[in-house]
């Protein structure tokens, strides 16, 4: 009798655990890659779609950084950076994906460089702080993330509705991923929302700081970085020197 009671108790416990597993919430599956929200500039929407076209492409550390030639390329083999075989893998890294998507979108190489230099781009028409969360973001915005040392180490393209397109890391492929992630450092917008071309590719933007706030203005690259009183976009990025030309 005691043995029967023990077996019955174990069976009841097993049934309870099975029920808990079956009814526990599961992570949301990624939606089909595409523009998942309204309001972005035409170029930004196009960049999202071009990034989606790379879904399934191999990640390659250093891939996509051939001078003057955006697009998949063989990367760099560097075991210390988790890329022991990437010189034999043709693909894109995170910033290479961003570069290629916007090149296909606007027909000009407007956002080359690493994630760190892309974060500092002088082409930004708006910037969003981590504390603002995802609410102000639109498709095509570039999302940046810091590593454990506090350095910008990753960039992705926001698709909308809490999802982004990214080239994640060696051994993985370009994919849709949740945009909610630790280490978020803020976002950059390259084209004004709801427009089809401000600033147009090739327009230079001068960015400078007065020690507290970041300012930017369209103009020639050799213009003096003096504080402008009008026709200026003011970015609230205290203490950072970003996009200084």
Coordinates of N, CA and C in Angstrom, one line a residue:
X1 N 0.8 -1.2 0.0 CA 0.0 0.0 0.0 C 0.8 1.3 0.0
X2 N 1.9 1.4 0.9 CA 2.7 2.6 0.9 C 3.4 2.8 -0.5
X3 N 3.8 1.7 -1.1 CA 4.5 1.8 -2.4 C 3.5 2.3 -3.5
X4 N 2.2 1.9 -3.4 CA 1.2 2.3 -4.4 C 1.0 3.8 -4.2
X5 N 0.9 4.3 -2.9 CA 0.7 5.7 -2.7 C 1.8 6.5 -3.2
X6 N 3.1 6.1 -3.1 CA 4.2 6.8 -3.6 C 4.2 6.9 -5.1
X7 N 3.9 5.7 -5.7 CA 3.8 5.8 -7.2 C 2.7 6.7 -7.7
X8 N 1.6 6.7 -7.0 CA 0.5 7.6 -7.3 C 0.8 9.0 -7.2
X9 N 1.6 9.3 -6.1 CA 2.0 10.7 -5.9 C 3.0 11.2 -7.0
X10 N 3.9 10.3 -7.3 CA 4.9 10.6 -8.4 C 4.2 10.8 -9.7
X11 N 3.2 10.0 -10.0 CA 2.4 10.1 -11.3 C 1.7 11.5 -11.3
X12 N 1.1 11.9 -10.2 CA 0.4 13.1 -10.1 C 1.4 14.3 -10.3
X13 N 2.6 14.2 -9.7 CA 3.6 15.2 -9.8 C 4.1 15.3 -11.2
X14 N 4.3 14.2 -11.9 CA 4.7 14.2 -13.3 C 3.7 14.8 -14.2
X15 N 2.4 14.5 -13.9 CA 1.3 15.1 -14.7 C 1.3 16.6 -14.5
X16 N 1.5 17.1 -13.3 CA 1.5 18.6 -13.0 C 2.7 19.2 -13.8
X17 N 3.9 18.6 -13.7 CA 5.0 19.2 -14.4 C 4.8 19.3 -15.9
X18 N 4.2 18.2 -16.4 CA 4.0 18.2 -17.9 C 3.0 19.3 -18.3
X19 N 1.9 19.4 -17.4 CA 0.9 20.5 -17.7 C 1.6 21.8 -17.6
X20 N 2.5 22.1 -16.7 CA 3.2 23.4 -16.6 C 4.0 23.7 -17.8
X21 N 4.7 22.6 -18.3 CA 5.6 22.8 -19.5 C 4.7 23.1 -20.7
X22 N 3.6 22.4 -20.8 CA 2.7 22.6 -22.0 C 2.1 24.0 -22.0
X23 N 1.8 24.5 -20.8 CA 1.0 25.7 -20.7 C 1.9 26.9 -20.5
X24 N 3.2 26.7 -20.3 CA 4.1 27.9 -20.0 C 4.2 28.7 -21.3
X25 N 4.4 30.0 -21.1 CA 4.5 30.9 -22.3 C 5.8 30.6 -23.1
X26 N 5.7 30.8 -24.4 CA 6.9 30.6 -25.2 C 7.3 31.9 -25.9
X27 N 8.5 32.0 -26.3 CA 9.0 33.2 -26.9 C 8.3 33.4 -28.3
X28 N 8.0 34.6 -28.6 CA 7.3 34.9 -29.8 C 8.2 34.6 -31.0
X29 N 7.6 33.9 -32.0 CA 8.4 33.6 -33.2 C 8.6 34.9 -34.0
X30 N 9.7 35.0 -34.7 CA 10.0 36.2 -35.5 C 9.0 36.3 -36.7
X31 N 8.5 37.5 -37.0 CA 7.6 37.7 -38.1 C 8.4 37.6 -39.4
X32 N 7.7 37.5 -40.5 CA 8.3 37.6 -41.8 C 9.0 38.9 -41.9
X33 N 10.2 38.9 -42.4 CA 11.0 40.1 -42.5 C 10.4 41.1 -43.4
X34 N 10.3 42.4 -43.0 CA 9.8 43.4 -43.8 C 9.6 44.7 -43.0
X35 N 9.0 45.7 -43.6 CA 8.8 47.0 -42.9 C 7.5 46.8 -42.0
X36 N 7.7 46.8 -40.7 CA 6.6 46.4 -39.8 C 5.9 47.6 -39.1
X37 N 6.2 48.8 -39.6 CA 5.5 50.0 -39.0 C 5.5 51.1 -40.1
X38 N 4.7 52.1 -39.9 CA 4.5 53.2 -40.9 C 5.3 54.4 -40.4
X39 N 5.5 55.4 -41.3 CA 6.1 56.7 -40.9 C 7.5 57.0 -41.3
X40 N 8.3 56.0 -41.7 CA 9.7 56.2 -42.1 C 9.8 56.8 -43.5
X41 N 11.0 57.3 -43.7 CA 11.3 57.8 -45.1 C 11.4 56.7 -46.1
X42 N 11.2 57.0 -47.3 CA 11.2 56.0 -48.4 C 12.6 55.2 -48.4
X43 N 13.7 56.0 -48.2 CA 15.0 55.4 -48.2 C 15.2 54.4 -47.0
X44 N 14.6 54.8 -45.9 CA 14.7 53.9 -44.7 C 13.9 52.6 -44.9
X45 N 12.7 52.7 -45.4 CA 11.9 51.5 -45.7 C 12.6 50.6 -46.7
X46 N 13.2 51.2 -47.7 CA 13.9 50.4 -48.7 C 15.1 49.7 -48.1
X47 N 15.8 50.4 -47.2 CA 17.0 49.8 -46.5 C 16.6 48.6 -45.7
X48 N 15.4 48.7 -45.1 CA 14.9 47.5 -44.3 C 14.7 46.3 -45.3
X49 N 14.0 46.6 -46.4 CA 13.7 45.5 -47.4 C 15.0 44.9 -47.9
X50 N 16.0 45.7 -48.2 CA 17.3 45.2 -48.7 C 18.0 44.4 -47.6
X51 N 17.9 44.8 -46.4 CA 18.5 44.0 -45.3 C 17.7 42.7 -45.2
X52 N 16.4 42.7 -45.4 CA 15.6 41.4 -45.4 C 16.1 40.5 -46.5
X53 N 16.5 41.1 -47.6 CA 17.0 40.2 -48.7 C 18.2 39.4 -48.3
X54 N 18.9 39.8 -47.3 CA 20.1 39.1 -46.8 C 19.9 38.1 -45.8
X55 N 18.6 37.9 -45.4 CA 18.3 36.9 -44.4 C 18.8 35.5 -44.8
X56 N 19.5 34.9 -43.9 CA 20.1 33.6 -44.3 C 21.6 33.6 -44.8
X57 N 22.0 34.9 -45.1 CA 23.4 35.0 -45.5 C 24.3 34.8 -44.3
X58 N 25.5 34.2 -44.5 CA 26.4 34.0 -43.4 C 27.0 35.2 -42.8
X59 N 27.1 35.2 -41.5 CA 27.9 36.3 -40.8 C 29.4 36.0 -41.1
X60 N 30.1 37.1 -41.4 CA 31.5 37.0 -41.5 C 32.2 38.3 -40.9
X61 N 33.0 38.1 -39.9 CA 33.6 39.2 -39.2 C 34.5 40.0 -40.2
X62 N 34.2 41.2 -40.4 CA 34.9 42.0 -41.4 C 34.3 41.9 -42.8
X63 N 33.3 41.1 -43.0 CA 32.6 41.0 -44.3 C 31.8 42.2 -44.6
X64 N 31.9 42.7 -45.8 CA 31.2 43.9 -46.3 C 31.9 45.1 -46.2
X65 N 33.3 45.1 -46.0 CA 34.1 46.3 -45.7 C 35.1 46.5 -46.8
X66 N 34.9 46.0 -48.0 CA 35.9 46.2 -49.1 C 35.7 47.7 -49.5
X67 N 36.8 48.5 -49.5 CA 36.8 49.9 -49.8 C 36.1 50.1 -51.2
X68 N 35.0 50.9 -51.2 CA 34.3 51.3 -52.4 C 33.4 50.2 -53.0
X69 N 33.3 49.1 -52.2 CA 32.5 47.9 -52.8 C 31.6 47.4 -51.7
X70 N 30.5 48.0 -51.3 CA 29.6 47.4 -50.3 C 29.1 46.1 -50.8
X71 N 28.9 45.2 -49.9 CA 28.3 43.9 -50.2 C 29.1 42.8 -49.6
X72 N 28.6 41.5 -49.7 CA 29.2 40.4 -49.1 C 30.7 40.2 -49.6
X73 N 31.5 39.9 -48.6 CA 32.9 39.6 -48.9 C 33.5 38.7 -47.9
X74 N 34.7 38.1 -48.2 CA 35.4 37.3 -47.2 C 35.8 38.2 -46.0
X75 N 35.7 37.6 -44.8 CA 36.0 38.4 -43.6 C 37.5 38.2 -43.2
X76 N 37.6 38.3 -41.9 CA 39.0 38.2 -41.2 C 39.0 37.1 -40.3
X77 N 40.0 36.3 -40.3 CA 40.2 35.2 -39.3 C 40.9 35.7 -38.1
X78 N 40.3 35.7 -37.0 CA 40.8 36.2 -35.7 C 40.2 35.5 -34.6
X79 N 40.8 34.4 -34.1 CA 40.3 33.6 -33.0 C 40.0 34.5 -31.7
X80 N 40.8 35.5 -31.5 CA 40.7 36.3 -30.3 C 39.3 37.1 -30.3
X81 N 38.8 37.3 -31.5 CA 37.5 38.0 -31.7 C 36.4 37.0 -32.0
X82 N 36.6 35.7 -31.8 CA 35.6 34.7 -32.0 C 35.3 34.5 -33.5
X83 N 36.3 34.7 -34.3 CA 36.2 34.5 -35.7 C 37.4 33.7 -36.3
X84 N 37.5 32.4 -35.9 CA 38.7 31.7 -36.3 C 38.7 31.3 -37.8
X85 N 37.5 31.3 -38.4 CA 37.4 30.8 -39.8 C 36.8 31.8 -40.8
X86 N 36.6 33.1 -40.3 CA 35.8 34.0 -41.1 C 36.5 34.5 -42.4
X87 N 37.8 34.3 -42.5 CA 38.5 34.7 -43.8 C 38.1 33.7 -44.9
X88 N 37.5 32.6 -44.5 CA 37.0 31.7 -45.5 C 35.5 31.6 -45.7
X89 N 34.9 32.6 -45.0 CA 33.4 32.7 -45.1 C 33.0 34.0 -45.8
X90 N 32.3 33.9 -46.9 CA 31.8 35.1 -47.6 C 30.5 35.6 -47.0
X91 N 30.4 36.8 -46.5 CA 29.2 37.3 -45.9 C 29.3 38.7 -45.5
X92 N 28.6 39.0 -44.4 CA 28.5 40.4 -43.9 C 28.6 40.4 -42.4
X93 N 29.3 41.3 -41.8 CA 29.2 41.5 -40.4 C 28.1 42.6 -40.1
X94 N 27.9 43.0 -38.9 CA 26.8 43.8 -38.5 C 26.8 45.2 -39.3
X95 N 28.0 45.8 -39.2 CA 28.1 47.1 -39.9 C 28.1 47.0 -41.4
X96 N 28.7 45.8 -41.9 CA 28.6 45.6 -43.3 C 27.2 45.4 -43.8
X97 N 26.3 44.8 -43.0 CA 24.9 44.7 -43.4 C 24.3 46.1 -43.5
X98 N 24.5 46.9 -42.5 CA 24.0 48.3 -42.6 C 24.5 49.0 -43.8
X99 N 25.7 49.0 -44.0 CA 26.3 49.7 -45.2 C 25.7 49.2 -46.5
X100 N 25.6 47.9 -46.7 CA 25.1 47.4 -47.9 C 23.6 47.7 -48.1
X101 N 22.8 47.6 -47.0 CA 21.4 47.8 -47.1 C 21.1 49.3 -47.6
X102 N 21.9 50.2 -47.0 CA 21.6 51.6 -47.4 C 22.3 52.0 -48.7
X103 N 23.3 51.3 -49.1 CA 23.9 51.5 -50.4 C 22.9 51.1 -51.5
X104 N 22.2 49.9 -51.3 CA 21.2 49.5 -52.2 C 20.0 50.4 -52.2
X105 N 19.7 51.0 -51.1 CA 18.6 51.8 -51.0 C 18.7 53.2 -51.7
X106 N 19.9 53.8 -51.5 CA 20.1 55.2 -52.0 C 21.1 55.3 -53.2
X107 N 21.7 54.1 -53.5 CA 22.7 54.2 -54.6 C 24.0 54.9 -54.3
X108 N 24.3 55.1 -53.1 CA 25.5 55.7 -52.7 C 26.0 55.1 -51.4
X109 N 27.3 55.0 -51.2 CA 27.9 54.4 -50.0 C 27.9 55.5 -48.9
X110 N 26.8 55.6 -48.2 CA 26.6 56.7 -47.2 C 27.0 56.3 -45.8
X111 N 27.1 55.1 -45.4 CA 27.3 54.7 -44.0 C 28.3 53.5 -43.9
X112 N 29.5 53.8 -44.4 CA 30.5 52.7 -44.3 C 31.2 52.8 -42.9
X113 N 32.1 52.0 -42.7 CA 32.8 52.0 -41.4 C 32.3 50.9 -40.4
X114 N 32.9 50.9 -39.3 CA 32.5 49.9 -38.2 C 31.3 50.5 -37.5
X115 N 30.7 49.6 -36.6 CA 29.6 50.1 -35.8 C 29.9 51.3 -35.0
X116 N 31.2 51.4 -34.5 CA 31.6 52.5 -33.7 C 31.6 53.8 -34.5
X117 N 32.1 53.8 -35.7 CA 32.1 55.0 -36.5 C 30.7 55.3 -37.1
X118 N 29.9 54.3 -37.4 CA 28.5 54.5 -37.8 C 27.7 55.2 -36.7
X119 N 28.0 54.9 -35.5 CA 27.3 55.5 -34.4 C 27.6 57.0 -34.4
X120 N 28.7 57.4 -34.8 CA 29.2 58.8 -34.8 C 28.9 59.5 -36.1
X121 N 28.1 58.9 -37.0 CA 27.9 59.5 -38.4 C 27.4 60.9 -38.3
X122 N 28.0 61.7 -39.2 CA 27.5 63.1 -39.3 C 26.2 63.2 -40.1
X123 N 25.8 62.1 -40.7 CA 24.6 62.1 -41.5 C 23.3 62.0 -40.7
X124 N 23.5 61.8 -39.4 CA 22.3 61.6 -38.6 C 21.4 62.8 -38.6
X125 N 20.1 62.6 -38.8 CA 19.1 63.7 -38.8 C 18.4 63.7 -37.4
X126 N 18.5 62.6 -36.7 CA 18.0 62.5 -35.4 C 18.7 61.4 -34.6
X127 N 18.7 61.5 -33.3 CA 19.3 60.5 -32.4 C 18.3 60.2 -31.3
X128 N 18.4 59.0 -30.7 CA 17.5 58.6 -29.7 C 18.3 57.9 -28.6
X129 N 18.1 58.4 -27.3 CA 18.8 57.9 -26.2 C 18.2 56.6 -25.7
X130 N 19.0 55.7 -25.0 CA 18.5 54.4 -24.6 C 17.3 54.6 -23.7
X131 N 17.2 55.7 -22.9 CA 16.1 55.8 -22.0 C 14.8 56.0 -22.7
X132 N 14.8 56.4 -23.9 CA 13.6 56.6 -24.7 C 13.0 55.3 -25.2
X133 N 13.7 54.2 -25.1 CA 13.2 52.9 -25.5 C 12.9 52.8 -27.0
X134 N 12.1 51.9 -27.4 CA 11.8 51.7 -28.8 C 10.6 52.6 -29.3
X135 N 9.9 53.2 -28.4 CA 8.7 54.0 -28.9 C 8.9 55.0 -30.0
X136 N 10.0 55.8 -29.9 CA 10.2 56.8 -31.0 C 10.8 56.2 -32.3
X137 N 11.2 55.0 -32.3 CA 12.0 54.4 -33.5 C 11.0 54.1 -34.6
X138 N 11.6 54.3 -35.8 CA 10.9 53.9 -37.1 C 11.7 52.9 -37.9
X139 N 11.1 52.2 -38.8 CA 11.9 51.3 -39.6 C 13.0 52.0 -40.3
X140 N 14.2 51.4 -40.4 CA 15.4 51.9 -41.0 C 16.3 52.6 -40.0
X141 N 15.8 52.9 -38.8 CA 16.7 53.5 -37.8 C 17.8 52.5 -37.4
X142 N 19.0 52.9 -37.2 CA 20.1 52.1 -36.8 C 20.2 52.0 -35.3
X143 N 20.1 50.8 -34.8 CA 20.2 50.5 -33.3 C 21.6 50.1 -33.0
X144 N 22.1 50.7 -31.9 CA 23.5 50.4 -31.5 C 23.5 49.7 -30.1
X145 N 24.5 48.9 -29.9 CA 24.6 48.2 -28.6 C 26.1 48.2 -28.2
X146 N 26.3 48.2 -26.8 CA 27.6 48.2 -26.2 C 27.9 46.8 -25.7
X147 N 29.2 46.6 -25.7 CA 29.7 45.3 -25.1 C 29.9 45.5 -23.6
X148 N 30.5 44.5 -22.9 CA 30.7 44.5 -21.5 C 31.7 45.6 -21.0
X149 N 32.5 46.0 -22.0 CA 33.5 47.1 -21.7 C 32.9 48.5 -21.9
X150 N 31.7 48.6 -22.4 CA 31.0 49.8 -22.7 C 31.3 50.4 -24.0
X151 N 31.9 49.6 -24.9 CA 32.2 50.1 -26.3 C 31.1 49.7 -27.2
X152 N 30.8 50.6 -28.2 CA 29.9 50.2 -29.3 C 30.4 49.0 -30.0
X153 N 29.7 48.0 -30.1 CA 30.2 46.7 -30.7 C 29.2 46.1 -31.6
X154 N 28.0 46.6 -31.8 CA 27.0 46.0 -32.6 C 26.0 47.0 -33.1
X155 N 25.5 46.8 -34.4 CA 24.5 47.7 -35.0 C 23.5 46.8 -35.7
X156 N 22.3 47.2 -35.7 CA 21.2 46.5 -36.5 C 20.3 47.5 -37.1
X157 N 19.4 47.1 -38.0 CA 18.4 47.9 -38.6 C 17.1 47.6 -38.0
X158 N 16.4 48.6 -37.5 CA 15.1 48.4 -36.9 C 14.1 48.2 -38.0
X159 N 13.2 47.2 -37.8 CA 12.2 46.9 -38.8 C 10.8 47.4 -38.3
X160 N 10.7 47.7 -37.0 CA 9.4 48.1 -36.5 C 8.8 47.0 -35.6
X161 N 7.8 47.4 -34.8 CA 7.1 46.5 -33.9 C 7.9 45.6 -33.0
X162 N 9.1 46.2 -32.6 CA 10.0 45.5 -31.6 C 10.9 44.5 -32.3
X163 N 11.1 44.6 -33.6 CA 12.0 43.6 -34.3 C 13.1 44.4 -35.1
X164 N 14.2 43.7 -35.3 CA 15.3 44.3 -36.0 C 15.9 43.2 -36.9
X165 N 16.6 43.7 -37.9 CA 17.4 42.8 -38.8 C 18.9 43.0 -38.4
X166 N 19.6 41.8 -38.2 CA 20.9 41.9 -37.8 C 21.8 40.8 -38.4
X167 N 23.1 41.1 -38.5 CA 24.1 40.0 -38.7 C 24.7 39.8 -37.3
X168 N 24.4 38.7 -36.7 CA 24.7 38.6 -35.2 C 26.1 38.3 -34.8
X169 N 26.7 37.2 -35.2 CA 28.1 36.8 -34.8 C 28.5 35.6 -35.6
X170 N 29.8 35.3 -35.5 CA 30.4 34.2 -36.3 C 29.7 32.9 -36.1
X171 N 29.5 32.2 -37.2 CA 28.8 30.9 -37.1 C 27.3 31.0 -37.3
X172 N 26.7 32.3 -37.3 CA 25.3 32.5 -37.4 C 25.0 33.2 -38.7
X173 N 23.8 33.5 -39.0 CA 23.4 34.1 -40.3 C 22.5 35.3 -40.1
X174 N 22.4 36.1 -41.1 CA 21.6 37.3 -41.0 C 20.2 36.9 -40.6
X175 N 19.5 37.6 -39.7 CA 18.2 37.1 -39.2 C 17.4 38.3 -38.7
X176 N 16.1 38.0 -38.4 CA 15.3 38.9 -37.6 C 15.5 38.5 -36.2
X177 N 15.5 39.5 -35.3 CA 15.7 39.3 -33.9 C 14.9 40.3 -33.1
X178 N 14.6 40.0 -31.8 CA 14.0 41.0 -31.0 C 14.9 42.2 -30.8
X179 N 14.3 43.3 -30.8 CA 15.1 44.6 -30.6 C 15.2 44.9 -29.1
X180 N 14.6 44.1 -28.3 CA 14.7 44.3 -26.8 C 15.9 43.5 -26.3
X181 N 17.0 44.2 -26.0 CA 18.2 43.5 -25.7 C 19.1 44.3 -24.7
X182 N 19.8 43.7 -23.9 CA 20.7 44.5 -22.9 C 21.8 45.1 -23.7
X183 N 22.3 46.2 -23.2 CA 23.4 46.9 -23.8 C 23.0 47.9 -24.9
X184 N 21.7 48.2 -25.0 CA 21.2 49.2 -26.0 C 21.8 50.5 -25.7
X185 N 22.5 51.1 -26.8 CA 23.2 52.4 -26.6 C 22.5 53.6 -27.3
X186 N 21.4 53.3 -27.9 CA 20.7 54.4 -28.6 C 20.6 54.1 -30.1
X187 N 19.9 55.0 -30.8 CA 19.6 54.8 -32.3 C 19.9 56.1 -33.0
X188 N 20.1 55.9 -34.3 CA 20.4 57.0 -35.3 C 19.4 56.9 -36.4
X189 N 18.9 58.0 -36.9 CA 18.0 58.1 -38.0 C 18.8 58.8 -39.1
X190 N 18.8 58.3 -40.4 CA 19.5 58.9 -41.5 C 18.7 59.7 -42.4
X191 N 17.4 59.6 -42.4 CA 16.5 60.3 -43.3 C 15.3 60.8 -42.5
X192 N 14.9 62.0 -42.6 CA 13.7 62.5 -41.9 C 12.5 61.7 -42.1
X193 N 11.8 61.4 -41.0 CA 10.6 60.6 -41.1 C 9.5 61.2 -42.0
X194 N 8.9 60.3 -42.8 CA 7.8 60.7 -43.7 C 8.3 61.5 -44.9
X195 N 9.6 61.5 -45.2 CA 10.1 62.2 -46.4 C 10.7 61.3 -47.4
X196 N 11.1 61.8 -48.5 CA 11.8 60.9 -49.5 C 13.2 61.4 -49.8
X197 N 13.7 62.2 -48.9 CA 15.1 62.6 -49.2 C 15.7 63.7 -48.5
X198 N 15.7 63.8 -47.2 CA 16.3 64.9 -46.4 C 17.2 64.3 -45.3
X199 N 18.5 64.5 -45.3 CA 19.3 65.1 -46.4 C 19.5 64.1 -47.5
X200 N 19.6 64.6 -48.7 CA 19.8 63.7 -49.9 C 21.2 63.2 -49.8
X201 N 21.4 62.0 -50.4 CA 22.8 61.4 -50.4 C 23.8 62.4 -51.0
X202 N 24.9 62.5 -50.3 CA 25.9 63.4 -50.7 C 25.9 64.8 -50.0
X203 N 24.8 65.1 -49.3 CA 24.8 66.4 -48.6 C 25.7 66.2 -47.3
X204 N 26.6 67.1 -47.1 CA 27.4 67.1 -45.9 C 26.7 67.6 -44.7
X205 N 26.9 67.0 -43.6 CA 26.4 67.6 -42.3 C 27.5 67.8 -41.4
X206 N 27.6 69.0 -40.9 CA 28.6 69.4 -39.9 C 28.0 69.2 -38.5
X207 N 28.7 68.4 -37.7 CA 28.3 68.2 -36.3 C 29.4 68.6 -35.4
X208 N 29.0 69.2 -34.3 CA 30.0 69.7 -33.3 C 29.3 69.8 -32.0
X209 N 30.1 70.0 -30.9 CA 29.5 70.1 -29.6 C 30.0 71.3 -28.9
X210 N 29.2 71.8 -28.0 CA 29.6 73.0 -27.2 C 30.0 72.5 -25.8
X211 N 30.2 71.1 -25.6 CA 30.6 70.5 -24.4 C 29.4 69.9 -23.6
X212 N 28.2 70.3 -24.0 CA 27.0 69.8 -23.4 C 26.1 69.1 -24.4
X213 N 25.8 69.8 -25.4 CA 24.8 69.3 -26.4 C 25.5 69.1 -27.8
X214 N 25.0 68.2 -28.6 CA 25.5 68.0 -30.0 C 24.6 68.8 -30.9
X215 N 25.2 69.5 -31.9 CA 24.5 70.2 -32.9 C 24.9 69.8 -34.3
X216 N 24.1 70.0 -35.2 CA 24.4 69.6 -36.6 C 23.7 70.6 -37.6
X217 N 24.3 70.8 -38.7 CA 23.8 71.7 -39.7 C 24.3 71.3 -41.1
X218 N 23.5 71.3 -42.1 CA 23.9 71.1 -43.5 C 24.9 72.1 -43.9
X219 N 25.9 71.7 -44.6 CA 26.9 72.7 -45.1 C 28.2 72.1 -45.6
X220 N 29.1 72.9 -46.1 CA 30.4 72.4 -46.6 C 31.2 71.9 -45.5
X221 N 32.1 70.9 -45.8 CA 32.9 70.2 -44.8 C 33.9 71.2 -44.2
X222 N 34.3 72.3 -44.9 CA 35.3 73.1 -44.3 C 34.8 74.3 -43.5
X223 N 33.5 74.3 -43.3 CA 32.9 75.4 -42.5 C 33.4 75.4 -41.1
X224 N 33.4 76.6 -40.5 CA 33.9 76.7 -39.1 C 32.9 76.1 -38.2
X225 N 33.3 75.3 -37.2 CA 32.4 74.6 -36.2 C 32.0 75.6 -35.1
X226 N 31.3 76.7 -35.5 CA 30.8 77.6 -34.5 C 29.3 77.4 -34.2
X227 N 28.9 77.8 -33.0 CA 27.5 77.6 -32.7 C 26.6 78.4 -33.6
X228 N 25.6 77.7 -34.2 CA 24.6 78.4 -35.1 C 23.4 78.8 -34.3
X229 N 22.8 79.9 -34.6 CA 21.6 80.3 -33.9 C 20.3 79.8 -34.6
X230 N 20.4 79.6 -35.9 CA 19.1 79.2 -36.6 C 19.4 78.0 -37.5
X231 N 18.3 77.4 -38.0 CA 18.4 76.3 -38.9 C 19.3 75.2 -38.4
X232 N 19.1 74.8 -37.1 CA 20.0 73.9 -36.5 C 19.1 72.8 -35.8
X233 N 19.6 71.5 -35.9 CA 19.0 70.4 -35.2 C 19.8 70.2 -33.9
X234 N 19.2 70.2 -32.8 CA 19.9 70.0 -31.5 C 19.7 68.6 -31.0
X235 N 20.8 67.9 -30.7 CA 20.7 66.5 -30.2 C 21.1 66.5 -28.7
X236 N 20.3 65.9 -27.9 CA 20.6 65.9 -26.5 C 21.5 64.7 -26.2
X237 N 22.8 64.8 -26.4 CA 23.8 63.8 -26.2 C 24.9 64.4 -25.3
X238 N 24.6 64.5 -24.0 CA 25.5 65.3 -23.1 C 26.9 64.6 -23.1
X239 N 28.0 65.4 -23.2 CA 29.3 64.9 -22.9 C 29.9 64.1 -24.0
X240 N 29.2 63.8 -25.1 CA 29.8 63.0 -26.2 C 30.1 63.9 -27.4
X241 N 31.3 63.6 -28.1 CA 31.7 64.3 -29.3 C 31.4 63.4 -30.4
X242 N 30.4 63.6 -31.1 CA 29.9 62.7 -32.2 C 29.9 63.4 -33.5
X243 N 30.4 62.7 -34.5 CA 30.3 63.2 -35.9 C 31.0 64.5 -36.1
X244 N 32.1 64.8 -35.4 CA 32.8 66.1 -35.6 C 33.6 66.0 -36.9
X245 N 33.5 66.9 -37.8 CA 34.2 66.9 -39.1 C 35.2 68.0 -39.1

